[in-house]
Every structure is written in structure tokens, then in C-alpha cells.
PDB file of C-alpha atoms in Angstrom:
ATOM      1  CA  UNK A1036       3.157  13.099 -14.477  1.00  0.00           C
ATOM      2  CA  UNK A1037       4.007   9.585 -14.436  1.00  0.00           C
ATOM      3  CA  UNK A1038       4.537   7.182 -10.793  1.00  0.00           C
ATOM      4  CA  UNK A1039       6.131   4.150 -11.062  1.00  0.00           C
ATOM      5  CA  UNK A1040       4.958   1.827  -8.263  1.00  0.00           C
ATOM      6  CA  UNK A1041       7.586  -1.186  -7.183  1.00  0.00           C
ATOM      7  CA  UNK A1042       6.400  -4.533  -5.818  1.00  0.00           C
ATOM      8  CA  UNK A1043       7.236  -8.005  -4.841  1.00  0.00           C
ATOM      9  CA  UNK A1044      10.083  -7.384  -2.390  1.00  0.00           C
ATOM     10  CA  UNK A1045      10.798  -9.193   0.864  1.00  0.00           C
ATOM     11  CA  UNK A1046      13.040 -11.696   2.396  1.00  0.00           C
ATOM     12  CA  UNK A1047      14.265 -15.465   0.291  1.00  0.00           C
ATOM     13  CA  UNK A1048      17.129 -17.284   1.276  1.00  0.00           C
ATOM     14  CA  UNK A1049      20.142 -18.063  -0.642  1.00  0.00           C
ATOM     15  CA  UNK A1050      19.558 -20.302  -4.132  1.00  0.00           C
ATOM     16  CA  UNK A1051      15.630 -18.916  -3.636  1.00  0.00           C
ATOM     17  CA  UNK A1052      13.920 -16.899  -6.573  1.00  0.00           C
ATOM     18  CA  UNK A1053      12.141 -13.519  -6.418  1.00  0.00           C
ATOM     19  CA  UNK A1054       9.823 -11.593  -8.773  1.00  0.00           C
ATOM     20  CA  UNK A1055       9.670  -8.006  -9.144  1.00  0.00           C
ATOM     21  CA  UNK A1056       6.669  -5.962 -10.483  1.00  0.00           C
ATOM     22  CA  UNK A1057       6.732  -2.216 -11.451  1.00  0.00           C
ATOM     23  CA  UNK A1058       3.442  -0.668 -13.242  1.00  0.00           C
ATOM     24  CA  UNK A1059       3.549   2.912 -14.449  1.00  0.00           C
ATOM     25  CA  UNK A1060       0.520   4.954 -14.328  1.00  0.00           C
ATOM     26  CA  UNK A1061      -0.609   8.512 -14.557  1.00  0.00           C
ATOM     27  CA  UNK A1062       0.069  10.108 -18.241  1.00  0.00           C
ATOM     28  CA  UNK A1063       2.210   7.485 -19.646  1.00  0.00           C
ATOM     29  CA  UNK A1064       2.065   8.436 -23.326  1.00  0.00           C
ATOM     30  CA  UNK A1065       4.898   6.915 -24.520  1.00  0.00           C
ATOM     31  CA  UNK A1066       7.519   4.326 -23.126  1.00  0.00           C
ATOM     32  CA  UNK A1067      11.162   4.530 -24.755  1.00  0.00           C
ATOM     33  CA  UNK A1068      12.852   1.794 -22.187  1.00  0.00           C
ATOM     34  CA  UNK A1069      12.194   0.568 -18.474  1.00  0.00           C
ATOM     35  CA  UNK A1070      14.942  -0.540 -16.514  1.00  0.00           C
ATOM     36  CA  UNK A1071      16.132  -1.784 -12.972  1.00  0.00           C
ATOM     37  CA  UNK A1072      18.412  -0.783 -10.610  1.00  0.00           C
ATOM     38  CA  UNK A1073      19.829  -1.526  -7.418  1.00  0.00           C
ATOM     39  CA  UNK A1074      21.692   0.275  -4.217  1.00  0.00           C
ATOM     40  CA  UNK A1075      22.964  -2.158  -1.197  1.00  0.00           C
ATOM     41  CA  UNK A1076      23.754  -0.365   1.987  1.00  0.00           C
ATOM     42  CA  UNK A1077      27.105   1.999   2.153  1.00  0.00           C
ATOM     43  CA  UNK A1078      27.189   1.350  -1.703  1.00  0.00           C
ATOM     44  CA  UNK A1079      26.407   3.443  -5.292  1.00  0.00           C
ATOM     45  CA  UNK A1080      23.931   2.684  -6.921  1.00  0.00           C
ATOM     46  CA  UNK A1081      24.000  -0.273  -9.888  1.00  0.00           C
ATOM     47  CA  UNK A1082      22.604  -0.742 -13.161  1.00  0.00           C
ATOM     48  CA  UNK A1083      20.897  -4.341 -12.632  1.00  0.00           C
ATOM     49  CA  UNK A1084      18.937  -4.811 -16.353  1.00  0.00           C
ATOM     50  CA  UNK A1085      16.474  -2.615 -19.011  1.00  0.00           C
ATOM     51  CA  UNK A1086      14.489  -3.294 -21.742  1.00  0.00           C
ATOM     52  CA  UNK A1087      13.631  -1.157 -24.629  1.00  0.00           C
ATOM     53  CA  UNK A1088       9.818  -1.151 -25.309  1.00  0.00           C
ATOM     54  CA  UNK A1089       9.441  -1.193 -28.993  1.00  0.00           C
ATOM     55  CA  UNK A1090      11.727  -3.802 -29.701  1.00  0.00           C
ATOM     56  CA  UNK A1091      11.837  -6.087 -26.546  1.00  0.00           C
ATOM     57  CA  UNK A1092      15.796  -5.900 -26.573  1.00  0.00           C
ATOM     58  CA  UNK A1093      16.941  -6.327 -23.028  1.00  0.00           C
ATOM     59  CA  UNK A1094      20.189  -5.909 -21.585  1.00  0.00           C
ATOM     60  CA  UNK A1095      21.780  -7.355 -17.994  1.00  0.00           C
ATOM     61  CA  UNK A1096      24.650  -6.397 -15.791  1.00  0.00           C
ATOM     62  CA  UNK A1097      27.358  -9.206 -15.783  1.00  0.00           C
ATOM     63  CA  UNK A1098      26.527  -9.218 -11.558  1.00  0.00           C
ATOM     64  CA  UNK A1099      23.289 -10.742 -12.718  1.00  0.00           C
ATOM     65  CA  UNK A1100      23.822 -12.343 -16.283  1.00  0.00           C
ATOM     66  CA  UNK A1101      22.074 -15.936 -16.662  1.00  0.00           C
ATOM     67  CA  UNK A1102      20.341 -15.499 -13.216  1.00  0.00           C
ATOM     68  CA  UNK A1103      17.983 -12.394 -13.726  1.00  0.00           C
ATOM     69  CA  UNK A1104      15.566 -11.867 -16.394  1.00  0.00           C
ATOM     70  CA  UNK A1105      13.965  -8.565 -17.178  1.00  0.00           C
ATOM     71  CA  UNK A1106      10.475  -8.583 -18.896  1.00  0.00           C
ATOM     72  CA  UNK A1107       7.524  -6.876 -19.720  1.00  0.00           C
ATOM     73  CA  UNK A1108       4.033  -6.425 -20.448  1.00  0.00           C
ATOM     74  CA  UNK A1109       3.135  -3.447 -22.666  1.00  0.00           C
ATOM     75  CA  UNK A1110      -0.668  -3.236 -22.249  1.00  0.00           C
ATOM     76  CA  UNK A1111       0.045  -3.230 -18.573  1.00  0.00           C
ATOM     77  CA  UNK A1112       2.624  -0.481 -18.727  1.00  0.00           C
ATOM     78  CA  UNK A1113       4.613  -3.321 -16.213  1.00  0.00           C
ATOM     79  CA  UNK A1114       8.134  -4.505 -15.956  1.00  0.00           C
ATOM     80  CA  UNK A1115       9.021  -7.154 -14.312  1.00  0.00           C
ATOM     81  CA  UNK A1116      12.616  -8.417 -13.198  1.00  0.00           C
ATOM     82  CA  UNK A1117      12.572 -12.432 -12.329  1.00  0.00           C
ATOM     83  CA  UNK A1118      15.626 -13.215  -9.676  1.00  0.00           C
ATOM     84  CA  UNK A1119      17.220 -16.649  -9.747  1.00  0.00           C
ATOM     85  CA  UNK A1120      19.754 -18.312  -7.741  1.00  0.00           C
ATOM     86  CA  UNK A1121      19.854 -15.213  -5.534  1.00  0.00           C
ATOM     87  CA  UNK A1122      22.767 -14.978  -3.664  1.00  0.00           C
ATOM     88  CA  UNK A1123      23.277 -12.494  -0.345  1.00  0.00           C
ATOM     89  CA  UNK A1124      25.187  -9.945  -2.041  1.00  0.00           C
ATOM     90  CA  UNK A1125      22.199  -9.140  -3.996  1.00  0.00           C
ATOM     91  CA  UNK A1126      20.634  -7.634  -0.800  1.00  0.00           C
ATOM     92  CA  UNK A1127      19.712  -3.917  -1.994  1.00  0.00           C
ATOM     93  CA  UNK A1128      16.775  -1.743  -2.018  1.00  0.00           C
ATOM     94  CA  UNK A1129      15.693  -2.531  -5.731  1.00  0.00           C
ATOM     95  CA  UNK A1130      14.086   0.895  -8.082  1.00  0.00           C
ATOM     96  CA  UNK A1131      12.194   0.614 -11.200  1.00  0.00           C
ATOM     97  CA  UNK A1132      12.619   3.908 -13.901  1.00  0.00           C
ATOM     98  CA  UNK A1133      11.468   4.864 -16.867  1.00  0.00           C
ATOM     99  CA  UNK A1134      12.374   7.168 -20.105  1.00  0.00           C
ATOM    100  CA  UNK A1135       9.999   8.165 -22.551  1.00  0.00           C
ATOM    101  CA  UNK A1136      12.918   8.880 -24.938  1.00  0.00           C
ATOM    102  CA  UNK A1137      16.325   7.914 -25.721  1.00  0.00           C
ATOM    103  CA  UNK A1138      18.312  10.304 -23.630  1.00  0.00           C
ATOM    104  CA  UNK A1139      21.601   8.275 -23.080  1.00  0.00           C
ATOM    105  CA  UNK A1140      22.959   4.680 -22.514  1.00  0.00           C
ATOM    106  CA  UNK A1141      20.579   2.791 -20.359  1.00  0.00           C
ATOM    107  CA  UNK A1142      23.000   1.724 -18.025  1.00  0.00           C
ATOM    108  CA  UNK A1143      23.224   4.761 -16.430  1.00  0.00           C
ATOM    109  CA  UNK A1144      20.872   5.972 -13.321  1.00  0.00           C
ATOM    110  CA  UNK A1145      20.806   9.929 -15.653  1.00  0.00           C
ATOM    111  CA  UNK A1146      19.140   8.189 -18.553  1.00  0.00           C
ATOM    112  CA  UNK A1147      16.077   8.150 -17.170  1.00  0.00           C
ATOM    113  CA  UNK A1148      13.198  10.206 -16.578  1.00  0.00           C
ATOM    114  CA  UNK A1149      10.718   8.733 -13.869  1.00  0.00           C
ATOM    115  CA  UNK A1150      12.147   6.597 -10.554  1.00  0.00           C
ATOM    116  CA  UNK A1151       9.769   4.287  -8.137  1.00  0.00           C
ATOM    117  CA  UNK A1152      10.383   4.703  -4.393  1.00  0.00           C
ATOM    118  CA  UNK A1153      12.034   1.664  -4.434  1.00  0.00           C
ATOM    119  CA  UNK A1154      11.823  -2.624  -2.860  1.00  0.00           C
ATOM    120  CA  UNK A1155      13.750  -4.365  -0.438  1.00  0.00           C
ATOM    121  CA  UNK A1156      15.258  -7.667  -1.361  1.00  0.00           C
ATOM    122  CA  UNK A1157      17.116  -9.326   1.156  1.00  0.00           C
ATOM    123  CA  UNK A1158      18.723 -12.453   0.521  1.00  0.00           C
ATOM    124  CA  UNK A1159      19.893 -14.782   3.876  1.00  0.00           C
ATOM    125  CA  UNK A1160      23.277 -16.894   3.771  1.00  0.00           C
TER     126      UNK A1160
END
């Protein structure tokens, strides 16, 4: 069994910067790709970024492109997801996943195996 744990949430105002956190515990023994996602009120929810483990390669939604970085730490079994120039439509309850092998694109919420509870980000205008 595997938990994902989300942190770093919580209220920044327009143009501010937030930093996510998301450590996986329990029997972690391998790590395909971690990724983020996203799901504002009344809305589905949204592919935000992911990064692939062995290789580093990250990808972004074009919502987020040049103002969100995804990252990781390996030894820490941590992601992290750094949020620039945040703007108020990025108000959404942000989840961390996790696959421990390639079971479809990454973009997709069925790709992966493992989901955090989720972290508020709300962004004032």
C-alpha cells in the first residue's frame, strides 16, 4: 500500500508564488511517474504537470506552461510543483498521484495508480 500525503496549500494573492510538496510512503518499491492535478469548484478535473522518475522528463499543461514547475527528489520519494505568477483561476483543490508503471498517457487522471487527499490553493484578485 502506498499514501501519498499533499502539502503546502493555503491562500496567496494574485502575481504571488506557491510550493507544493507530496511524499509517498508505505511500500513504494518502484516509481514509474508522479504527477499533479487539479479540480476548481463545479469543474472536471485537470491535468496540471508529471514527471517521469527515471529520466526526469516533465511535462506541463499549456494553463500552466512557463509559470509552474514540477520537480522532484527521488531519495525522498517527493514531488514538488513550484506555482508562479498565480493567477485566481488557478483556485482548485490541488492532488498529487502516482504510477508504479506505465499504464497510459500521463495526462490522464486513469493513468495512475495511487491519489493524495488533496490541497487547497486559493488565489485572491
Amino acid at each position: 500500500q502506498v499514501q501519498l500525503v499533499e502539502s503546502g496549500g493555503g491562500l496567496v494573492q494574485a502575481g504571488g508564488s506557491l510550493r507544493l510538496s507530496c511524499t509517498a510512503s508505505g511500500r513504494t518499491f518502484s516509481t514509474y511517474a508522479m504527477g499533479w492535478f487539479r479540480q476548481a469548484a463545479g469543474k472536471e478535473r485537470e491535468f496540471v504537470a508529471a514527471i517521469r522518475w527515471s529520466s526526469g522528463i516533465t511535462s506541463t499543461a499549456d494553463s500552466v506552461k512557463g509559470r509552474f514547475v514540477i520537480s522532484k527528489d527521488s531519495a525522498k520519494n517527493t514531488v514538488y510543483l513550484q506555482m508562479n505568477s498565480l493567477k485566481p483561476e488557478d483556485t482548485a483543490v490541488y492532488s498529487c498521484a502516482m504510477v508504479t508503471s506505465w499504464r497510459g498517457a500521463l495526462t490522464t487522471p486513469t493513468a495512475y495508480d495511487y491519489w493524495g487527499q488533496g490541497t487547497q490553493v486559493t488565489v485572491s484578485s
